[in-house]
Amino acid sequence: MTASRPVADTLPVTRLAWLDLLGPILRAALWGLAGFGAGALVTAVAFGGSPFGERSIAVGFVAGTLGWVLGGGAWEAWVRPWFGGSSSWDEGVGTARYLRFATDHKVIGIQYLWAAGLAFLLAGLIALAVRLELLTPAVDVFGTAQNYTSFVGVHGALMIFAVAVVAIVGGFGNYFVPLLVGAEDMTFPSLNGLSWWFVVPGIVAILASPLLGGFQTGWTGYAPLAADSPPGQTLYYLGILSLGLSSLLTAINVIATTVYLRAPGLTWGRLPMFSWSMLFTAVLSLMWLPVVTVAMFLGLLDRLVPTNFFGATGLPLLWQDLFWLFGHPEVYIIMLGAWGIWLEVIPVFARKTLFGYRWALLGFLGITFLSSAVWAHHMFATVGEVRLIPFMTTTELISIPTGFMYLVAIGTLWQGRIRLRTPMLLVLFSMLNFLVGGATGIFLADVPSDLQLTDTFFVVGHFHYTIVGGMIFAWLAGLHYWFPKFSGRMYSERWGRIGAWWLLISFNLTFLPMFVSGIEGMNRRVASYLPYLGDLNVITSIGGFLFGIGFVIPLVNLAWSWRFGPRAAADPWAGRTLEWRTSSPPPRENFHPEPVVTSDFYGYGTVEPEPPLFGRPKEPKPAEGGRP
């Protein structure tokens, strides 16, 4: 019998293991706190006032973010080598990789997915508190209407800026764009590693805003109300600026990688649909994120200097123009990735050639162009008549290229050998939900009906069918579809289907009644309402609680399967795109040897495709004189 080791001997090993795992992220947090404190104190001393004043908090946030980034490993891995020093940074292995500065696009993609998942959880809990408040007409959960408005704003800002973009573009985009184009990594790996470290400060700033009184403007930051909001408004600006910078850095990498690092034989006419969707998303981000960044910066100056760009005696409507110049393309920044997931999953589970590849590209192109010309439909209640008809027209026109996504999806499904696995179910549910969002959007695109429905729960229902029903269901489809590639394991298909159906039913129970309550006069962002709207709000709240519970199913299923699920084959779905032509999870260099694409990715036809889509690189031809 072997004697067991003394407990005292095992403790240092355990502590060292935890230190190795959490050391970099704890150091980043400490450096961030130190930077915040130093920046706030120096500002207070230099300009007078409290270390907790808005100027001190703004400077402290910048210094704290810099400390957070450098403490997480950017100093050793990136900055020091710039000045001739050696890079001593160890990116780690296993779980430790995800808690420190990394340059592997796959690790960064998982970091983004973790951040998006945590932000989604927190924003979802706030949403449940909102539905608990709206169970009764009285304000009895948040205490005051101002608190209610602040938390509604936090929920919206997190969902739009820290979940919707981060989940698909940051998570799936980082992980799969290089794999889908046959590249070893992103074009700028260090810049890519830096991008994620701006996400966490952005989320923290938005979450911390209620500690400074919150912000009364909602997630749209409307002026001139912003000028009279509590100091939490400053954290709103800083949080959005930080998240926007992360998205810009990711967009640069997506474009450069797609353009310059495609594998031999991967022509533009063979590029996978998800790669196209990420490319157009990145283009939209580069076009319009700088606009909202300028708006946030000017709004910040209004509070800190103070200037008067958007105040009551300034140009408050300019804020709406700048915000929605980004805000409506933002909807398509979110949904383009979701459509890319549709068109990747459907051919695989329908075992049928993708119908209308070029029609899908025309749809992407049309949406990218028209989404930049519809922003004023968010302002029908405030703009003059000269702008009503043109923007109503462009808003109606954008339904045409959006319809191309359905044309391609339904054409591929038609007479296919459909396998209703969890990813396919979730894509079909995403299509159904987004169809409802699009149909109800017609009423908001039409000026007379929009003027009656604006700022009611009809808009809330439409928006959630579009973003949550369309994008979140597609995100879940992507998580299940690519889960074997992330983890090397398979999830429980039974629980995957149960979770998909639960979410579909509870989602519609939550948001379908909002159209009725909106027509009946239920205003958005208002904590109390007249008693005759009580029954509709009770139904919506019950649905909301069930919808929130429903996310526990995929969370537990995927978390359990990541550790204990059966081993997955390299290509469990018999897909044809390049990510399935390497091991699961992929090695550091993704492919060995470099892939050479020899055929279309979507030509399933009526028979099973030949598995290999690429071969070894050709031997170099001998030069003149017979020497290689």
mmCIF file of N, CA and C in Angstrom, residues 336-436:
data_model
loop_
_atom_site.group_PDB
_atom_site.id
_atom_site.type_symbol
_atom_site.label_atom_id
_atom_site.label_comp_id
_atom_site.label_asym_id
_atom_site.label_seq_id
_atom_site.Cartn_x
_atom_site.Cartn_y
_atom_site.Cartn_z
ATOM 1 N N LEU A 336 -25.479 40.753 -39.812
ATOM 2 C CA LEU A 336 -24.720 40.157 -40.915
ATOM 3 C C LEU A 336 -24.037 38.870 -40.475
ATOM 4 N N GLY A 337 -23.451 38.884 -39.277
ATOM 5 C CA GLY A 337 -22.838 37.664 -38.763
ATOM 6 C C GLY A 337 -23.852 36.559 -38.537
ATOM 7 N N ALA A 338 -25.044 36.933 -38.066
ATOM 8 C CA ALA A 338 -26.091 35.930 -37.863
ATOM 9 C C ALA A 338 -26.495 35.299 -39.192
ATOM 10 N N TRP A 339 -26.635 36.114 -40.236
ATOM 11 C CA TRP A 339 -26.966 35.555 -41.551
ATOM 12 C C TRP A 339 -25.837 34.678 -42.082
ATOM 13 N N GLY A 340 -24.596 35.058 -41.791
ATOM 14 C CA GLY A 340 -23.483 34.210 -42.186
ATOM 15 C C GLY A 340 -23.570 32.841 -41.534
ATOM 16 N N ILE A 341 -23.996 32.795 -40.263
ATOM 17 C CA ILE A 341 -24.183 31.508 -39.584
ATOM 18 C C ILE A 341 -25.308 30.722 -40.240
ATOM 19 N N TRP A 342 -26.422 31.391 -40.556
ATOM 20 C CA TRP A 342 -27.498 30.697 -41.272
ATOM 21 C C TRP A 342 -26.951 29.952 -42.482
ATOM 22 N N LEU A 343 -26.201 30.684 -43.302
ATOM 23 C CA LEU A 343 -25.802 30.149 -44.597
ATOM 24 C C LEU A 343 -24.616 29.204 -44.502
ATOM 25 N N GLU A 344 -23.992 29.095 -43.340
ATOM 26 C CA GLU A 344 -23.010 28.042 -43.115
ATOM 27 C C GLU A 344 -23.676 26.767 -42.627
ATOM 28 N N VAL A 345 -24.661 26.920 -41.740
ATOM 29 C CA VAL A 345 -25.272 25.750 -41.102
ATOM 30 C C VAL A 345 -26.243 25.046 -42.044
ATOM 31 N N ILE A 346 -27.057 25.807 -42.778
ATOM 32 C CA ILE A 346 -28.134 25.206 -43.564
ATOM 33 C C ILE A 346 -27.626 24.231 -44.620
ATOM 34 N N PRO A 347 -26.611 24.559 -45.448
ATOM 35 C CA PRO A 347 -26.169 23.568 -46.443
ATOM 36 C C PRO A 347 -25.654 22.281 -45.815
ATOM 37 N N VAL A 348 -25.015 22.382 -44.639
ATOM 38 C CA VAL A 348 -24.462 21.193 -43.993
ATOM 39 C C VAL A 348 -25.574 20.262 -43.533
ATOM 40 N N PHE A 349 -26.631 20.825 -42.936
ATOM 41 C CA PHE A 349 -27.690 19.987 -42.373
ATOM 42 C C PHE A 349 -28.827 19.735 -43.355
ATOM 43 N N ALA A 350 -28.811 20.413 -44.500
ATOM 44 C CA ALA A 350 -29.754 20.079 -45.569
ATOM 45 C C ALA A 350 -29.101 19.171 -46.607
ATOM 46 N N ARG A 351 -27.759 19.001 -46.513
ATOM 47 C CA ARG A 351 -26.989 18.190 -47.458
ATOM 48 C C ARG A 351 -27.314 18.592 -48.887
ATOM 49 N N LYS A 352 -27.266 19.892 -49.120
ATOM 50 C CA LYS A 352 -27.670 20.410 -50.418
ATOM 51 C C LYS A 352 -26.809 21.621 -50.761
ATOM 52 N N THR A 353 -26.534 21.775 -52.040
ATOM 53 C CA THR A 353 -25.739 22.896 -52.513
ATOM 54 C C THR A 353 -26.374 24.223 -52.100
ATOM 55 N N LEU A 354 -25.551 25.151 -51.670
ATOM 56 C CA LEU A 354 -26.056 26.477 -51.315
ATOM 57 C C LEU A 354 -26.710 27.113 -52.529
ATOM 58 N N PHE A 355 -27.961 27.489 -52.352
ATOM 59 C CA PHE A 355 -28.732 28.074 -53.445
ATOM 60 C C PHE A 355 -28.432 29.568 -53.532
ATOM 61 N N GLY A 356 -27.993 30.034 -54.698
ATOM 62 C CA GLY A 356 -27.861 31.472 -54.920
ATOM 63 C C GLY A 356 -26.714 32.118 -54.172
ATOM 64 N N TYR A 357 -25.506 31.555 -54.298
ATOM 65 C CA TYR A 357 -24.322 32.131 -53.649
ATOM 66 C C TYR A 357 -24.185 33.612 -53.993
ATOM 67 N N ARG A 358 -24.321 33.953 -55.275
ATOM 68 C CA ARG A 358 -24.143 35.350 -55.685
ATOM 69 C C ARG A 358 -25.295 36.231 -55.207
ATOM 70 N N TRP A 359 -26.494 35.650 -55.070
ATOM 71 C CA TRP A 359 -27.611 36.421 -54.521
ATOM 72 C C TRP A 359 -27.331 36.795 -53.068
ATOM 73 N N ALA A 360 -26.702 35.879 -52.333
ATOM 74 C CA ALA A 360 -26.344 36.201 -50.950
ATOM 75 C C ALA A 360 -25.332 37.341 -50.912
ATOM 76 N N LEU A 361 -24.362 37.320 -51.819
ATOM 77 C CA LEU A 361 -23.382 38.397 -51.851
ATOM 78 C C LEU A 361 -24.037 39.725 -52.216
ATOM 79 N N LEU A 362 -24.986 39.684 -53.158
ATOM 80 C CA LEU A 362 -25.709 40.908 -53.501
ATOM 81 C C LEU A 362 -26.496 41.422 -52.295
ATOM 82 N N GLY A 363 -27.047 40.484 -51.520
ATOM 83 C CA GLY A 363 -27.760 40.883 -50.309
ATOM 84 C C GLY A 363 -26.840 41.546 -49.307
ATOM 85 N N PHE A 364 -25.667 40.946 -49.068
ATOM 86 C CA PHE A 364 -24.694 41.555 -48.163
ATOM 87 C C PHE A 364 -24.307 42.951 -48.635
ATOM 88 N N LEU A 365 -24.048 43.073 -49.937
ATOM 89 C CA LEU A 365 -23.622 44.362 -50.492
ATOM 90 C C LEU A 365 -24.735 45.396 -50.388
ATOM 91 N N GLY A 366 -25.968 45.003 -50.736
ATOM 92 C CA GLY A 366 -27.099 45.927 -50.662
ATOM 93 C C GLY A 366 -27.383 46.389 -49.244
ATOM 94 N N ILE A 367 -27.285 45.464 -48.291
ATOM 95 C CA ILE A 367 -27.512 45.823 -46.893
ATOM 96 C C ILE A 367 -26.428 46.787 -46.412
ATOM 97 N N THR A 368 -25.182 46.517 -46.770
ATOM 98 C CA THR A 368 -24.082 47.388 -46.360
ATOM 99 C C THR A 368 -24.283 48.801 -46.893
ATOM 100 N N PHE A 369 -24.749 48.913 -48.128
ATOM 101 C CA PHE A 369 -24.954 50.233 -48.723
ATOM 102 C C PHE A 369 -26.178 50.920 -48.130
ATOM 103 N N LEU A 370 -27.327 50.239 -48.119
ATOM 104 C CA LEU A 370 -28.570 50.880 -47.700
ATOM 105 C C LEU A 370 -28.628 51.124 -46.191
ATOM 106 N N SER A 371 -27.943 50.294 -45.401
ATOM 107 C CA SER A 371 -27.989 50.497 -43.945
ATOM 108 C C SER A 371 -27.386 51.822 -43.540
ATOM 109 N N SER A 372 -26.586 52.408 -44.425
ATOM 110 C CA SER A 372 -25.994 53.708 -44.151
ATOM 111 C C SER A 372 -26.904 54.863 -44.551
ATOM 112 N N ALA A 373 -28.100 54.543 -45.048
ATOM 113 C CA ALA A 373 -28.982 55.600 -45.559
ATOM 114 C C ALA A 373 -30.379 55.534 -44.961
ATOM 115 N N VAL A 374 -30.496 54.981 -43.754
ATOM 116 C CA VAL A 374 -31.829 54.830 -43.163
ATOM 117 C C VAL A 374 -31.921 55.401 -41.747
ATOM 118 N N TRP A 375 -30.825 56.010 -41.252
ATOM 119 C CA TRP A 375 -30.761 56.325 -39.828
ATOM 120 C C TRP A 375 -31.883 57.248 -39.361
ATOM 121 N N ALA A 376 -32.371 58.130 -40.216
ATOM 122 C CA ALA A 376 -33.338 59.136 -39.756
ATOM 123 C C ALA A 376 -34.714 58.550 -39.469
ATOM 124 N N HIS A 377 -34.942 57.266 -39.812
ATOM 125 C CA HIS A 377 -36.254 56.709 -39.444
ATOM 126 C C HIS A 377 -36.371 56.547 -37.923
ATOM 127 N N HIS A 378 -35.262 56.637 -37.198
ATOM 128 C CA HIS A 378 -35.322 56.670 -35.735
ATOM 129 C C HIS A 378 -35.725 58.046 -35.222
ATOM 130 N N MET A 379 -35.838 59.008 -36.114
ATOM 131 C CA MET A 379 -36.068 60.397 -35.724
ATOM 132 C C MET A 379 -37.317 60.969 -36.388
ATOM 133 N N PHE A 380 -38.227 60.126 -36.850
ATOM 134 C CA PHE A 380 -39.421 60.617 -37.534
ATOM 135 C C PHE A 380 -40.202 61.601 -36.672
ATOM 136 N N ALA A 381 -40.151 61.417 -35.348
ATOM 137 C CA ALA A 381 -40.929 62.292 -34.464
ATOM 138 C C ALA A 381 -40.254 63.644 -34.251
ATOM 139 N N THR A 382 -38.997 63.797 -34.715
ATOM 140 C CA THR A 382 -38.263 65.031 -34.435
ATOM 141 C C THR A 382 -37.794 65.758 -35.684
ATOM 142 N N VAL A 383 -37.761 65.090 -36.844
ATOM 143 C CA VAL A 383 -37.205 65.737 -38.037
ATOM 144 C C VAL A 383 -38.316 66.403 -38.838
ATOM 145 N N GLY A 384 -37.916 67.289 -39.748
ATOM 146 C CA GLY A 384 -38.881 67.997 -40.583
ATOM 147 C C GLY A 384 -39.404 67.119 -41.713
ATOM 148 N N GLU A 385 -40.467 67.574 -42.348
ATOM 149 C CA GLU A 385 -41.126 66.785 -43.387
ATOM 150 C C GLU A 385 -40.223 66.469 -44.568
ATOM 151 N N VAL A 386 -39.250 67.320 -44.851
ATOM 152 C CA VAL A 386 -38.416 67.123 -46.014
ATOM 153 C C VAL A 386 -37.606 65.836 -45.910
ATOM 154 N N ARG A 387 -37.402 65.332 -44.683
ATOM 155 C CA ARG A 387 -36.606 64.123 -44.504
ATOM 156 C C ARG A 387 -37.458 62.883 -44.317
ATOM 157 N N LEU A 388 -38.763 63.030 -44.218
ATOM 158 C CA LEU A 388 -39.603 61.883 -43.903
ATOM 159 C C LEU A 388 -39.689 60.890 -45.060
ATOM 160 N N ILE A 389 -40.099 61.354 -46.227
ATOM 161 C CA ILE A 389 -40.345 60.460 -47.352
ATOM 162 C C ILE A 389 -39.070 59.774 -47.841
ATOM 163 N N PRO A 390 -37.940 60.505 -48.029
ATOM 164 C CA PRO A 390 -36.724 59.803 -48.486
ATOM 165 C C PRO A 390 -36.284 58.689 -47.546
ATOM 166 N N PHE A 391 -36.340 58.924 -46.242
ATOM 167 C CA PHE A 391 -35.866 57.906 -45.320
ATOM 168 C C PHE A 391 -36.896 56.801 -45.124
ATOM 169 N N MET A 392 -38.167 57.095 -45.297
ATOM 170 C CA MET A 392 -39.157 56.030 -45.318
ATOM 171 C C MET A 392 -38.909 55.115 -46.512
ATOM 172 N N THR A 393 -38.524 55.712 -47.639
ATOM 173 C CA THR A 393 -38.271 54.935 -48.851
ATOM 174 C C THR A 393 -37.054 54.030 -48.691
ATOM 175 N N THR A 394 -35.947 54.579 -48.203
ATOM 176 C CA THR A 394 -34.756 53.747 -48.046
ATOM 177 C C THR A 394 -34.970 52.651 -47.008
ATOM 178 N N THR A 395 -35.764 52.948 -45.978
ATOM 179 C CA THR A 395 -36.045 51.937 -44.969
ATOM 180 C C THR A 395 -36.852 50.787 -45.552
ATOM 181 N N GLU A 396 -37.824 51.113 -46.392
ATOM 182 C CA GLU A 396 -38.591 50.047 -47.041
ATOM 183 C C GLU A 396 -37.717 49.272 -48.031
ATOM 184 N N LEU A 397 -36.814 49.968 -48.722
ATOM 185 C CA LEU A 397 -35.984 49.312 -49.732
ATOM 186 C C LEU A 397 -35.027 48.295 -49.132
ATOM 187 N N ILE A 398 -34.582 48.519 -47.895
ATOM 188 C CA ILE A 398 -33.589 47.610 -47.328
ATOM 189 C C ILE A 398 -34.170 46.225 -47.073
ATOM 190 N N SER A 399 -35.497 46.123 -47.096
ATOM 191 C CA SER A 399 -36.103 44.794 -46.946
ATOM 192 C C SER A 399 -35.808 43.911 -48.157
ATOM 193 N N ILE A 400 -35.451 44.503 -49.297
ATOM 194 C CA ILE A 400 -35.182 43.703 -50.496
ATOM 195 C C ILE A 400 -33.894 42.897 -50.349
ATOM 196 N N PRO A 401 -32.722 43.533 -50.086
ATOM 197 C CA PRO A 401 -31.528 42.695 -49.882
ATOM 198 C C PRO A 401 -31.619 41.811 -48.649
ATOM 199 N N THR A 402 -32.380 42.252 -47.622
ATOM 200 C CA THR A 402 -32.599 41.370 -46.477
ATOM 201 C C THR A 402 -33.364 40.133 -46.908
ATOM 202 N N GLY A 403 -34.324 40.318 -47.802
ATOM 203 C CA GLY A 403 -35.069 39.176 -48.326
ATOM 204 C C GLY A 403 -34.201 38.192 -49.094
ATOM 205 N N PHE A 404 -33.082 38.674 -49.651
ATOM 206 C CA PHE A 404 -32.176 37.758 -50.344
ATOM 207 C C PHE A 404 -31.657 36.680 -49.391
ATOM 208 N N MET A 405 -31.459 37.028 -48.100
ATOM 209 C CA MET A 405 -30.992 36.028 -47.130
ATOM 210 C C MET A 405 -32.007 34.894 -47.009
ATOM 211 N N TYR A 406 -33.303 35.277 -46.974
ATOM 212 C CA TYR A 406 -34.342 34.256 -46.911
ATOM 213 C C TYR A 406 -34.438 33.485 -48.233
ATOM 214 N N LEU A 407 -34.271 34.177 -49.343
ATOM 215 C CA LEU A 407 -34.299 33.513 -50.647
ATOM 216 C C LEU A 407 -33.243 32.417 -50.707
ATOM 217 N N VAL A 408 -32.025 32.747 -50.292
ATOM 218 C CA VAL A 408 -30.927 31.774 -50.341
ATOM 219 C C VAL A 408 -31.165 30.649 -49.331
ATOM 220 N N ALA A 409 -31.605 31.000 -48.121
ATOM 221 C CA ALA A 409 -31.810 29.989 -47.083
ATOM 222 C C ALA A 409 -32.932 29.025 -47.460
ATOM 223 N N ILE A 410 -34.072 29.562 -47.888
ATOM 224 C CA ILE A 410 -35.209 28.703 -48.228
ATOM 225 C C ILE A 410 -34.915 27.897 -49.487
ATOM 226 N N GLY A 411 -34.231 28.519 -50.460
ATOM 227 C CA GLY A 411 -33.852 27.778 -51.653
ATOM 228 C C GLY A 411 -32.936 26.616 -51.350
ATOM 229 N N THR A 412 -32.072 26.770 -50.348
ATOM 230 C CA THR A 412 -31.189 25.671 -49.961
ATOM 231 C C THR A 412 -31.951 24.591 -49.206
ATOM 232 N N LEU A 413 -32.914 24.987 -48.403
ATOM 233 C CA LEU A 413 -33.719 24.016 -47.664
ATOM 234 C C LEU A 413 -34.637 23.202 -48.583
ATOM 235 N N TRP A 414 -35.063 23.805 -49.683
ATOM 236 C CA TRP A 414 -36.060 23.175 -50.548
ATOM 237 C C TRP A 414 -35.549 21.832 -51.073
ATOM 238 N N GLN A 415 -36.306 20.769 -50.760
ATOM 239 C CA GLN A 415 -36.008 19.408 -51.191
ATOM 240 C C GLN A 415 -34.649 18.912 -50.681
ATOM 241 N N GLY A 416 -34.178 19.506 -49.603
ATOM 242 C CA GLY A 416 -32.945 19.018 -48.998
ATOM 243 C C GLY A 416 -33.220 17.840 -48.082
ATOM 244 N N ARG A 417 -32.152 17.124 -47.747
ATOM 245 C CA ARG A 417 -32.252 16.003 -46.790
ATOM 246 C C ARG A 417 -31.934 16.555 -45.409
ATOM 247 N N ILE A 418 -32.929 17.190 -44.807
ATOM 248 C CA ILE A 418 -32.705 18.014 -43.621
ATOM 249 C C ILE A 418 -32.521 17.141 -42.385
ATOM 250 N N ARG A 419 -31.466 17.437 -41.623
ATOM 251 C CA ARG A 419 -31.221 16.809 -40.331
ATOM 252 C C ARG A 419 -31.497 17.860 -39.255
ATOM 253 N N LEU A 420 -32.529 17.643 -38.464
ATOM 254 C CA LEU A 420 -32.936 18.635 -37.469
ATOM 255 C C LEU A 420 -32.125 18.469 -36.189
ATOM 256 N N ARG A 421 -30.818 18.667 -36.317
ATOM 257 C CA ARG A 421 -29.960 18.711 -35.145
ATOM 258 C C ARG A 421 -30.064 20.098 -34.510
ATOM 259 N N THR A 422 -29.519 20.246 -33.312
ATOM 260 C CA THR A 422 -29.676 21.485 -32.555
ATOM 261 C C THR A 422 -29.255 22.732 -33.332
ATOM 262 N N PRO A 423 -28.082 22.752 -34.014
ATOM 263 C CA PRO A 423 -27.729 23.970 -34.755
ATOM 264 C C PRO A 423 -28.758 24.325 -35.819
ATOM 265 N N MET A 424 -29.289 23.305 -36.504
ATOM 266 C CA MET A 424 -30.275 23.559 -37.545
ATOM 267 C C MET A 424 -31.574 24.086 -36.945
ATOM 268 N N LEU A 425 -32.016 23.506 -35.830
ATOM 269 C CA LEU A 425 -33.225 23.993 -35.169
ATOM 270 C C LEU A 425 -33.080 25.461 -34.784
ATOM 271 N N LEU A 426 -31.955 25.798 -34.198
ATOM 272 C CA LEU A 426 -31.754 27.175 -33.744
ATOM 273 C C LEU A 426 -31.684 28.150 -34.908
ATOM 274 N N VAL A 427 -31.115 27.730 -36.041
ATOM 275 C CA VAL A 427 -31.109 28.594 -37.223
ATOM 276 C C VAL A 427 -32.531 28.801 -37.735
ATOM 277 N N LEU A 428 -33.317 27.736 -37.789
ATOM 278 C CA LEU A 428 -34.704 27.871 -38.241
ATOM 279 C C LEU A 428 -35.496 28.778 -37.297
ATOM 280 N N PHE A 429 -35.254 28.657 -36.002
ATOM 281 C CA PHE A 429 -35.940 29.523 -35.043
ATOM 282 C C PHE A 429 -35.488 30.976 -35.208
ATOM 283 N N SER A 430 -34.197 31.173 -35.475
ATOM 284 C CA SER A 430 -33.696 32.521 -35.740
ATOM 285 C C SER A 430 -34.384 33.119 -36.961
ATOM 286 N N MET A 431 -34.547 32.324 -38.023
ATOM 287 C CA MET A 431 -35.234 32.795 -39.226
ATOM 288 C C MET A 431 -36.669 33.186 -38.917
ATOM 289 N N LEU A 432 -37.357 32.361 -38.131
ATOM 290 C CA LEU A 432 -38.750 32.644 -37.784
ATOM 291 C C LEU A 432 -38.860 33.929 -36.976
ATOM 292 N N ASN A 433 -38.022 34.067 -35.957
ATOM 293 C CA ASN A 433 -38.091 35.251 -35.108
ATOM 294 C C ASN A 433 -37.752 36.522 -35.877
ATOM 295 N N PHE A 434 -36.703 36.446 -36.704
ATOM 296 C CA PHE A 434 -36.320 37.639 -37.451
ATOM 297 C C PHE A 434 -37.394 38.017 -38.470
ATOM 298 N N LEU A 435 -38.117 37.031 -38.968
ATOM 299 C CA LEU A 435 -39.219 37.329 -39.887
ATOM 300 C C LEU A 435 -40.284 38.165 -39.188
ATOM 301 N N VAL A 436 -40.592 37.827 -37.940
ATOM 302 C CA VAL A 436 -41.553 38.628 -37.172
ATOM 303 C C VAL A 436 -40.997 40.034 -36.946
#
